[in-house]
Amino acid sequence: MNGDEAAFRELVATYRQYLFQTIYAIVRHTKDAEDLSQDVWSRIYFSLPQYQMKGLKTWMTRIAVNRAIDFKRSASRRREEMTSEMEIPMQAVQTAGTSSFSSNGVEHEVLMKETTELIRQKLHQMPANYHEVLTAYYIQHQSYQDIANAHGVTVKTIESKLYRAKQWLRNNWKEEDFM
């Protein structure tokens, strides 16, 4: 077993930078690429018994690329879900506004300013810790890891806070409030 660990350490030393750059090329965020690199190396280690001795570098690259693509898809899905949840009230306001006003640019601008102010007021009613994570993730486009680092907590804590913040929005924001 000791020989296997030494061989694996040598493998990591040889390909660490290459796999990091491969992952970074997909996710375009250093912290996420570092986290994913760790995950990829553990997947490689536990998958070595299934390795069929054909193109080691290609095999490792495929694991890294697949993991980075999965990560990017899940992050995109989370952003889409939150964006669509926030767009529904905005669309309702815009639809209500365009039916009662002409499509004059000034009237539309006034309506949008009123809507923006209403959303700001609603955001201030939200508990501060929910407001902070929602703003960081959906408006400032920070990663879970960046938010966790800024708040001195784990990524799991940030995931939980975002989930609870979305639940709070569903329970406390009603579409009628935006019409």
mmCIF file of C-alpha atoms in Angstrom:
data_model
loop_
_atom_site.group_PDB
_atom_site.id
_atom_site.type_symbol
_atom_site.label_atom_id
_atom_site.label_comp_id
_atom_site.label_asym_id
_atom_site.label_seq_id
_atom_site.Cartn_x
_atom_site.Cartn_y
_atom_site.Cartn_z
ATOM 1 C CA MET A 1 0.000 0.000 0.000
ATOM 2 C CA ASN A 2 2.867 2.383 0.798
ATOM 3 C CA GLY A 3 4.180 1.986 -2.747
ATOM 4 C CA ASP A 4 0.740 2.813 -4.141
ATOM 5 C CA GLU A 5 0.570 6.009 -2.092
ATOM 6 C CA ALA A 6 4.024 7.067 -3.224
ATOM 7 C CA ALA A 7 3.086 6.366 -6.847
ATOM 8 C CA PHE A 8 -0.125 8.370 -6.437
ATOM 9 C CA ARG A 9 1.795 11.304 -4.908
ATOM 10 C CA GLU A 10 4.127 11.210 -7.907
ATOM 11 C CA LEU A 11 1.104 11.170 -10.234
ATOM 12 C CA VAL A 12 -0.336 14.204 -8.438
ATOM 13 C CA ALA A 13 2.987 16.046 -8.563
ATOM 14 C CA THR A 14 3.274 15.373 -12.302
ATOM 15 C CA TYR A 15 -0.275 16.309 -13.349
ATOM 16 C CA ARG A 16 -1.524 18.708 -10.628
ATOM 17 C CA GLN A 17 -0.966 21.910 -12.616
ATOM 18 C CA TYR A 18 -2.229 20.384 -15.870
ATOM 19 C CA LEU A 19 -5.538 19.237 -14.321
ATOM 20 C CA PHE A 20 -5.975 22.540 -12.481
ATOM 21 C CA GLN A 21 -5.555 24.464 -15.761
ATOM 22 C CA THR A 22 -7.993 22.113 -17.516
ATOM 23 C CA ILE A 23 -10.625 22.686 -14.826
ATOM 24 C CA TYR A 24 -9.958 26.435 -14.664
ATOM 25 C CA ALA A 25 -10.453 26.727 -18.434
ATOM 26 C CA ILE A 26 -14.020 25.516 -17.903
ATOM 27 C CA VAL A 27 -15.098 27.141 -14.615
ATOM 28 C CA ARG A 28 -13.073 30.385 -14.916
ATOM 29 C CA HIS A 29 -12.837 30.877 -11.158
ATOM 30 C CA THR A 30 -9.690 30.111 -9.175
ATOM 31 C CA LYS A 31 -11.299 29.035 -5.891
ATOM 32 C CA ASP A 32 -13.831 26.798 -7.649
ATOM 33 C CA ALA A 33 -11.057 25.284 -9.774
ATOM 34 C CA GLU A 34 -9.003 24.565 -6.638
ATOM 35 C CA ASP A 35 -11.966 22.902 -4.921
ATOM 36 C CA LEU A 36 -12.806 20.901 -8.016
ATOM 37 C CA SER A 37 -9.169 19.844 -8.401
ATOM 38 C CA GLN A 38 -9.253 18.330 -4.913
ATOM 39 C CA ASP A 39 -12.483 16.527 -5.756
ATOM 40 C CA VAL A 40 -11.079 15.274 -9.063
ATOM 41 C CA TRP A 41 -7.938 13.906 -7.404
ATOM 42 C CA SER A 42 -9.992 12.002 -4.861
ATOM 43 C CA ARG A 43 -12.169 10.619 -7.677
ATOM 44 C CA ILE A 44 -9.057 9.573 -9.578
ATOM 45 C CA TYR A 45 -7.614 7.884 -6.485
ATOM 46 C CA PHE A 46 -10.774 5.878 -5.797
ATOM 47 C CA SER A 47 -11.270 5.063 -9.490
ATOM 48 C CA LEU A 48 -7.737 3.756 -10.061
ATOM 49 C CA PRO A 49 -8.773 0.104 -9.490
ATOM 50 C CA GLN A 50 -11.176 0.433 -12.475
ATOM 51 C CA TYR A 51 -8.543 2.083 -14.704
ATOM 52 C CA GLN A 52 -7.918 -0.097 -17.786
ATOM 53 C CA MET A 53 -4.321 0.931 -18.549
ATOM 54 C CA LYS A 54 -5.220 2.942 -21.656
ATOM 55 C CA GLY A 55 -4.154 6.590 -21.888
ATOM 56 C CA LEU A 56 -3.726 7.655 -18.256
ATOM 57 C CA LYS A 57 -3.551 11.379 -19.003
ATOM 58 C CA THR A 58 -6.645 11.184 -21.248
ATOM 59 C CA TRP A 59 -8.535 9.226 -18.589
ATOM 60 C CA MET A 60 -7.673 11.744 -15.857
ATOM 61 C CA THR A 61 -8.499 14.660 -18.155
ATOM 62 C CA ARG A 62 -11.917 13.155 -18.917
ATOM 63 C CA ILE A 63 -12.675 12.861 -15.178
ATOM 64 C CA ALA A 64 -11.620 16.496 -14.634
ATOM 65 C CA VAL A 65 -13.565 17.846 -17.620
ATOM 66 C CA ASN A 66 -16.727 15.925 -16.716
ATOM 67 C CA ARG A 67 -16.576 17.116 -13.097
ATOM 68 C CA ALA A 68 -15.995 20.757 -14.156
ATOM 69 C CA ILE A 69 -18.883 20.621 -16.654
ATOM 70 C CA ASP A 70 -21.198 19.095 -14.025
ATOM 71 C CA PHE A 71 -20.221 21.845 -11.585
ATOM 72 C CA LYS A 72 -20.832 24.572 -14.142
ATOM 73 C CA ARG A 73 -24.230 23.110 -15.077
ATOM 74 C CA SER A 74 -25.377 22.898 -11.470
ATOM 75 C CA ALA A 75 -24.224 26.470 -10.757
ATOM 76 C CA SER A 76 -26.035 27.663 -13.871
ATOM 77 C CA ARG A 77 -29.187 25.801 -12.855
ATOM 78 C CA ARG A 78 -29.137 27.375 -9.376
ATOM 79 C CA ARG A 79 -28.782 30.853 -10.877
ATOM 80 C CA GLU A 80 -31.578 30.211 -13.390
ATOM 81 C CA GLU A 81 -33.919 29.004 -10.654
ATOM 82 C CA MET A 82 -33.356 32.091 -8.526
ATOM 83 C CA THR A 83 -33.488 34.441 -11.494
ATOM 84 C CA SER A 84 -36.782 32.975 -12.678
ATOM 85 C CA GLU A 85 -38.211 33.249 -9.163
ATOM 86 C CA MET A 86 -37.303 36.939 -9.075
ATOM 87 C CA GLU A 87 -38.456 37.640 -12.663
ATOM 88 C CA ILE A 88 -42.047 36.485 -12.132
ATOM 89 C CA PRO A 89 -43.021 39.498 -9.973
ATOM 90 C CA MET A 90 -41.158 41.843 -12.341
ATOM 91 C CA GLN A 91 -42.990 40.447 -15.388
ATOM 92 C CA ALA A 92 -46.309 40.832 -13.610
ATOM 93 C CA VAL A 93 -45.528 44.468 -12.861
ATOM 94 C CA GLN A 94 -44.412 45.117 -16.425
ATOM 95 C CA THR A 95 -47.509 43.419 -17.849
ATOM 96 C CA ALA A 96 -49.798 45.373 -15.553
ATOM 97 C CA GLY A 97 -47.917 48.558 -16.369
ATOM 98 C CA THR A 98 -48.052 48.162 -20.132
ATOM 99 C CA SER A 99 -51.780 47.456 -20.144
ATOM 100 C CA SER A 100 -52.661 50.588 -18.178
ATOM 101 C CA PHE A 101 -50.054 52.934 -19.673
ATOM 102 C CA SER A 102 -49.106 53.703 -23.198
ATOM 103 C CA SER A 103 -45.692 52.462 -24.245
ATOM 104 C CA ASN A 104 -44.220 55.915 -23.778
ATOM 105 C CA GLY A 105 -40.616 55.661 -22.538
ATOM 106 C CA VAL A 106 -41.098 58.186 -19.684
ATOM 107 C CA GLU A 107 -44.079 56.323 -18.247
ATOM 108 C CA HIS A 108 -42.246 53.030 -18.502
ATOM 109 C CA GLU A 109 -39.219 54.559 -16.755
ATOM 110 C CA VAL A 110 -41.405 55.875 -13.906
ATOM 111 C CA LEU A 111 -43.019 52.456 -13.513
ATOM 112 C CA MET A 112 -39.618 50.752 -13.414
ATOM 113 C CA LYS A 113 -38.344 53.236 -10.793
ATOM 114 C CA GLU A 114 -41.403 52.553 -8.642
ATOM 115 C CA THR A 115 -40.913 48.819 -9.021
ATOM 116 C CA THR A 116 -37.223 49.086 -8.167
ATOM 117 C CA GLU A 117 -38.070 51.096 -5.046
ATOM 118 C CA LEU A 118 -40.709 48.554 -4.029
ATOM 119 C CA ILE A 119 -38.204 45.709 -4.406
ATOM 120 C CA ARG A 120 -35.643 47.648 -2.342
ATOM 121 C CA GLN A 121 -38.222 48.137 0.409
ATOM 122 C CA LYS A 122 -39.102 44.451 0.310
ATOM 123 C CA LEU A 123 -35.431 43.466 0.456
ATOM 124 C CA HIS A 124 -34.986 45.564 3.598
ATOM 125 C CA GLN A 125 -37.825 43.594 5.220
ATOM 126 C CA MET A 126 -35.866 40.400 4.665
ATOM 127 C CA PRO A 127 -33.633 39.105 7.480
ATOM 128 C CA ALA A 128 -30.112 40.503 7.028
ATOM 129 C CA ASN A 129 -28.326 37.151 6.712
ATOM 130 C CA TYR A 130 -30.678 36.112 3.854
ATOM 131 C CA HIS A 131 -30.308 39.498 2.162
ATOM 132 C CA GLU A 132 -26.507 39.219 2.305
ATOM 133 C CA VAL A 133 -26.257 35.749 0.744
ATOM 134 C CA LEU A 134 -28.881 36.461 -1.935
ATOM 135 C CA THR A 135 -27.123 39.658 -2.929
ATOM 136 C CA ALA A 136 -23.680 38.039 -2.931
ATOM 137 C CA TYR A 137 -24.760 35.034 -4.988
ATOM 138 C CA TYR A 138 -27.369 36.362 -7.416
ATOM 139 C CA ILE A 139 -26.421 40.003 -7.845
ATOM 140 C CA GLN A 140 -22.651 40.001 -7.284
ATOM 141 C CA HIS A 141 -22.290 36.497 -8.830
ATOM 142 C CA GLN A 142 -19.945 35.230 -6.125
ATOM 143 C CA SER A 143 -19.340 31.494 -5.742
ATOM 144 C CA TYR A 144 -20.471 29.584 -2.664
ATOM 145 C CA GLN A 145 -16.822 29.305 -1.651
ATOM 146 C CA ASP A 146 -16.231 33.068 -1.924
ATOM 147 C CA ILE A 147 -19.318 33.828 0.155
ATOM 148 C CA ALA A 148 -18.319 31.211 2.734
ATOM 149 C CA ASN A 149 -14.820 32.699 2.975
ATOM 150 C CA ALA A 150 -16.185 36.237 3.353
ATOM 151 C CA HIS A 151 -18.531 35.147 6.153
ATOM 152 C CA GLY A 152 -16.096 32.747 7.811
ATOM 153 C CA VAL A 153 -18.438 29.748 7.453
ATOM 154 C CA THR A 154 -18.554 26.521 5.459
ATOM 155 C CA VAL A 155 -19.928 26.165 1.942
ATOM 156 C CA LYS A 156 -22.682 23.934 3.364
ATOM 157 C CA THR A 157 -23.783 26.805 5.614
ATOM 158 C CA ILE A 158 -24.051 29.108 2.582
ATOM 159 C CA GLU A 159 -26.074 26.492 0.693
ATOM 160 C CA SER A 160 -28.433 26.230 3.677
ATOM 161 C CA LYS A 161 -28.767 30.008 3.991
ATOM 162 C CA LEU A 162 -29.582 30.354 0.278
ATOM 163 C CA TYR A 163 -32.175 27.607 0.538
ATOM 164 C CA ARG A 164 -33.781 29.218 3.585
ATOM 165 C CA ALA A 165 -33.649 32.657 1.905
ATOM 166 C CA LYS A 166 -35.534 31.307 -1.127
ATOM 167 C CA GLN A 167 -38.072 29.688 1.192
ATOM 168 C CA TRP A 168 -38.469 33.017 2.979
ATOM 169 C CA LEU A 169 -39.102 34.756 -0.358
ATOM 170 C CA ARG A 170 -41.749 32.196 -1.328
ATOM 171 C CA ASN A 171 -43.497 32.566 2.007
ATOM 172 C CA ASN A 172 -43.307 36.350 2.374
ATOM 173 C CA TRP A 173 -43.392 37.849 -1.114
ATOM 174 C CA LYS A 174 -46.672 37.656 -2.906
ATOM 175 C CA GLU A 175 -47.160 38.486 -6.555
ATOM 176 C CA GLU A 176 -49.993 40.888 -5.712
ATOM 177 C CA ASP A 177 -47.536 43.068 -3.776
ATOM 178 C CA PHE A 178 -45.802 43.909 -7.049
ATOM 179 C CA MET A 179 -48.876 44.929 -9.035
#
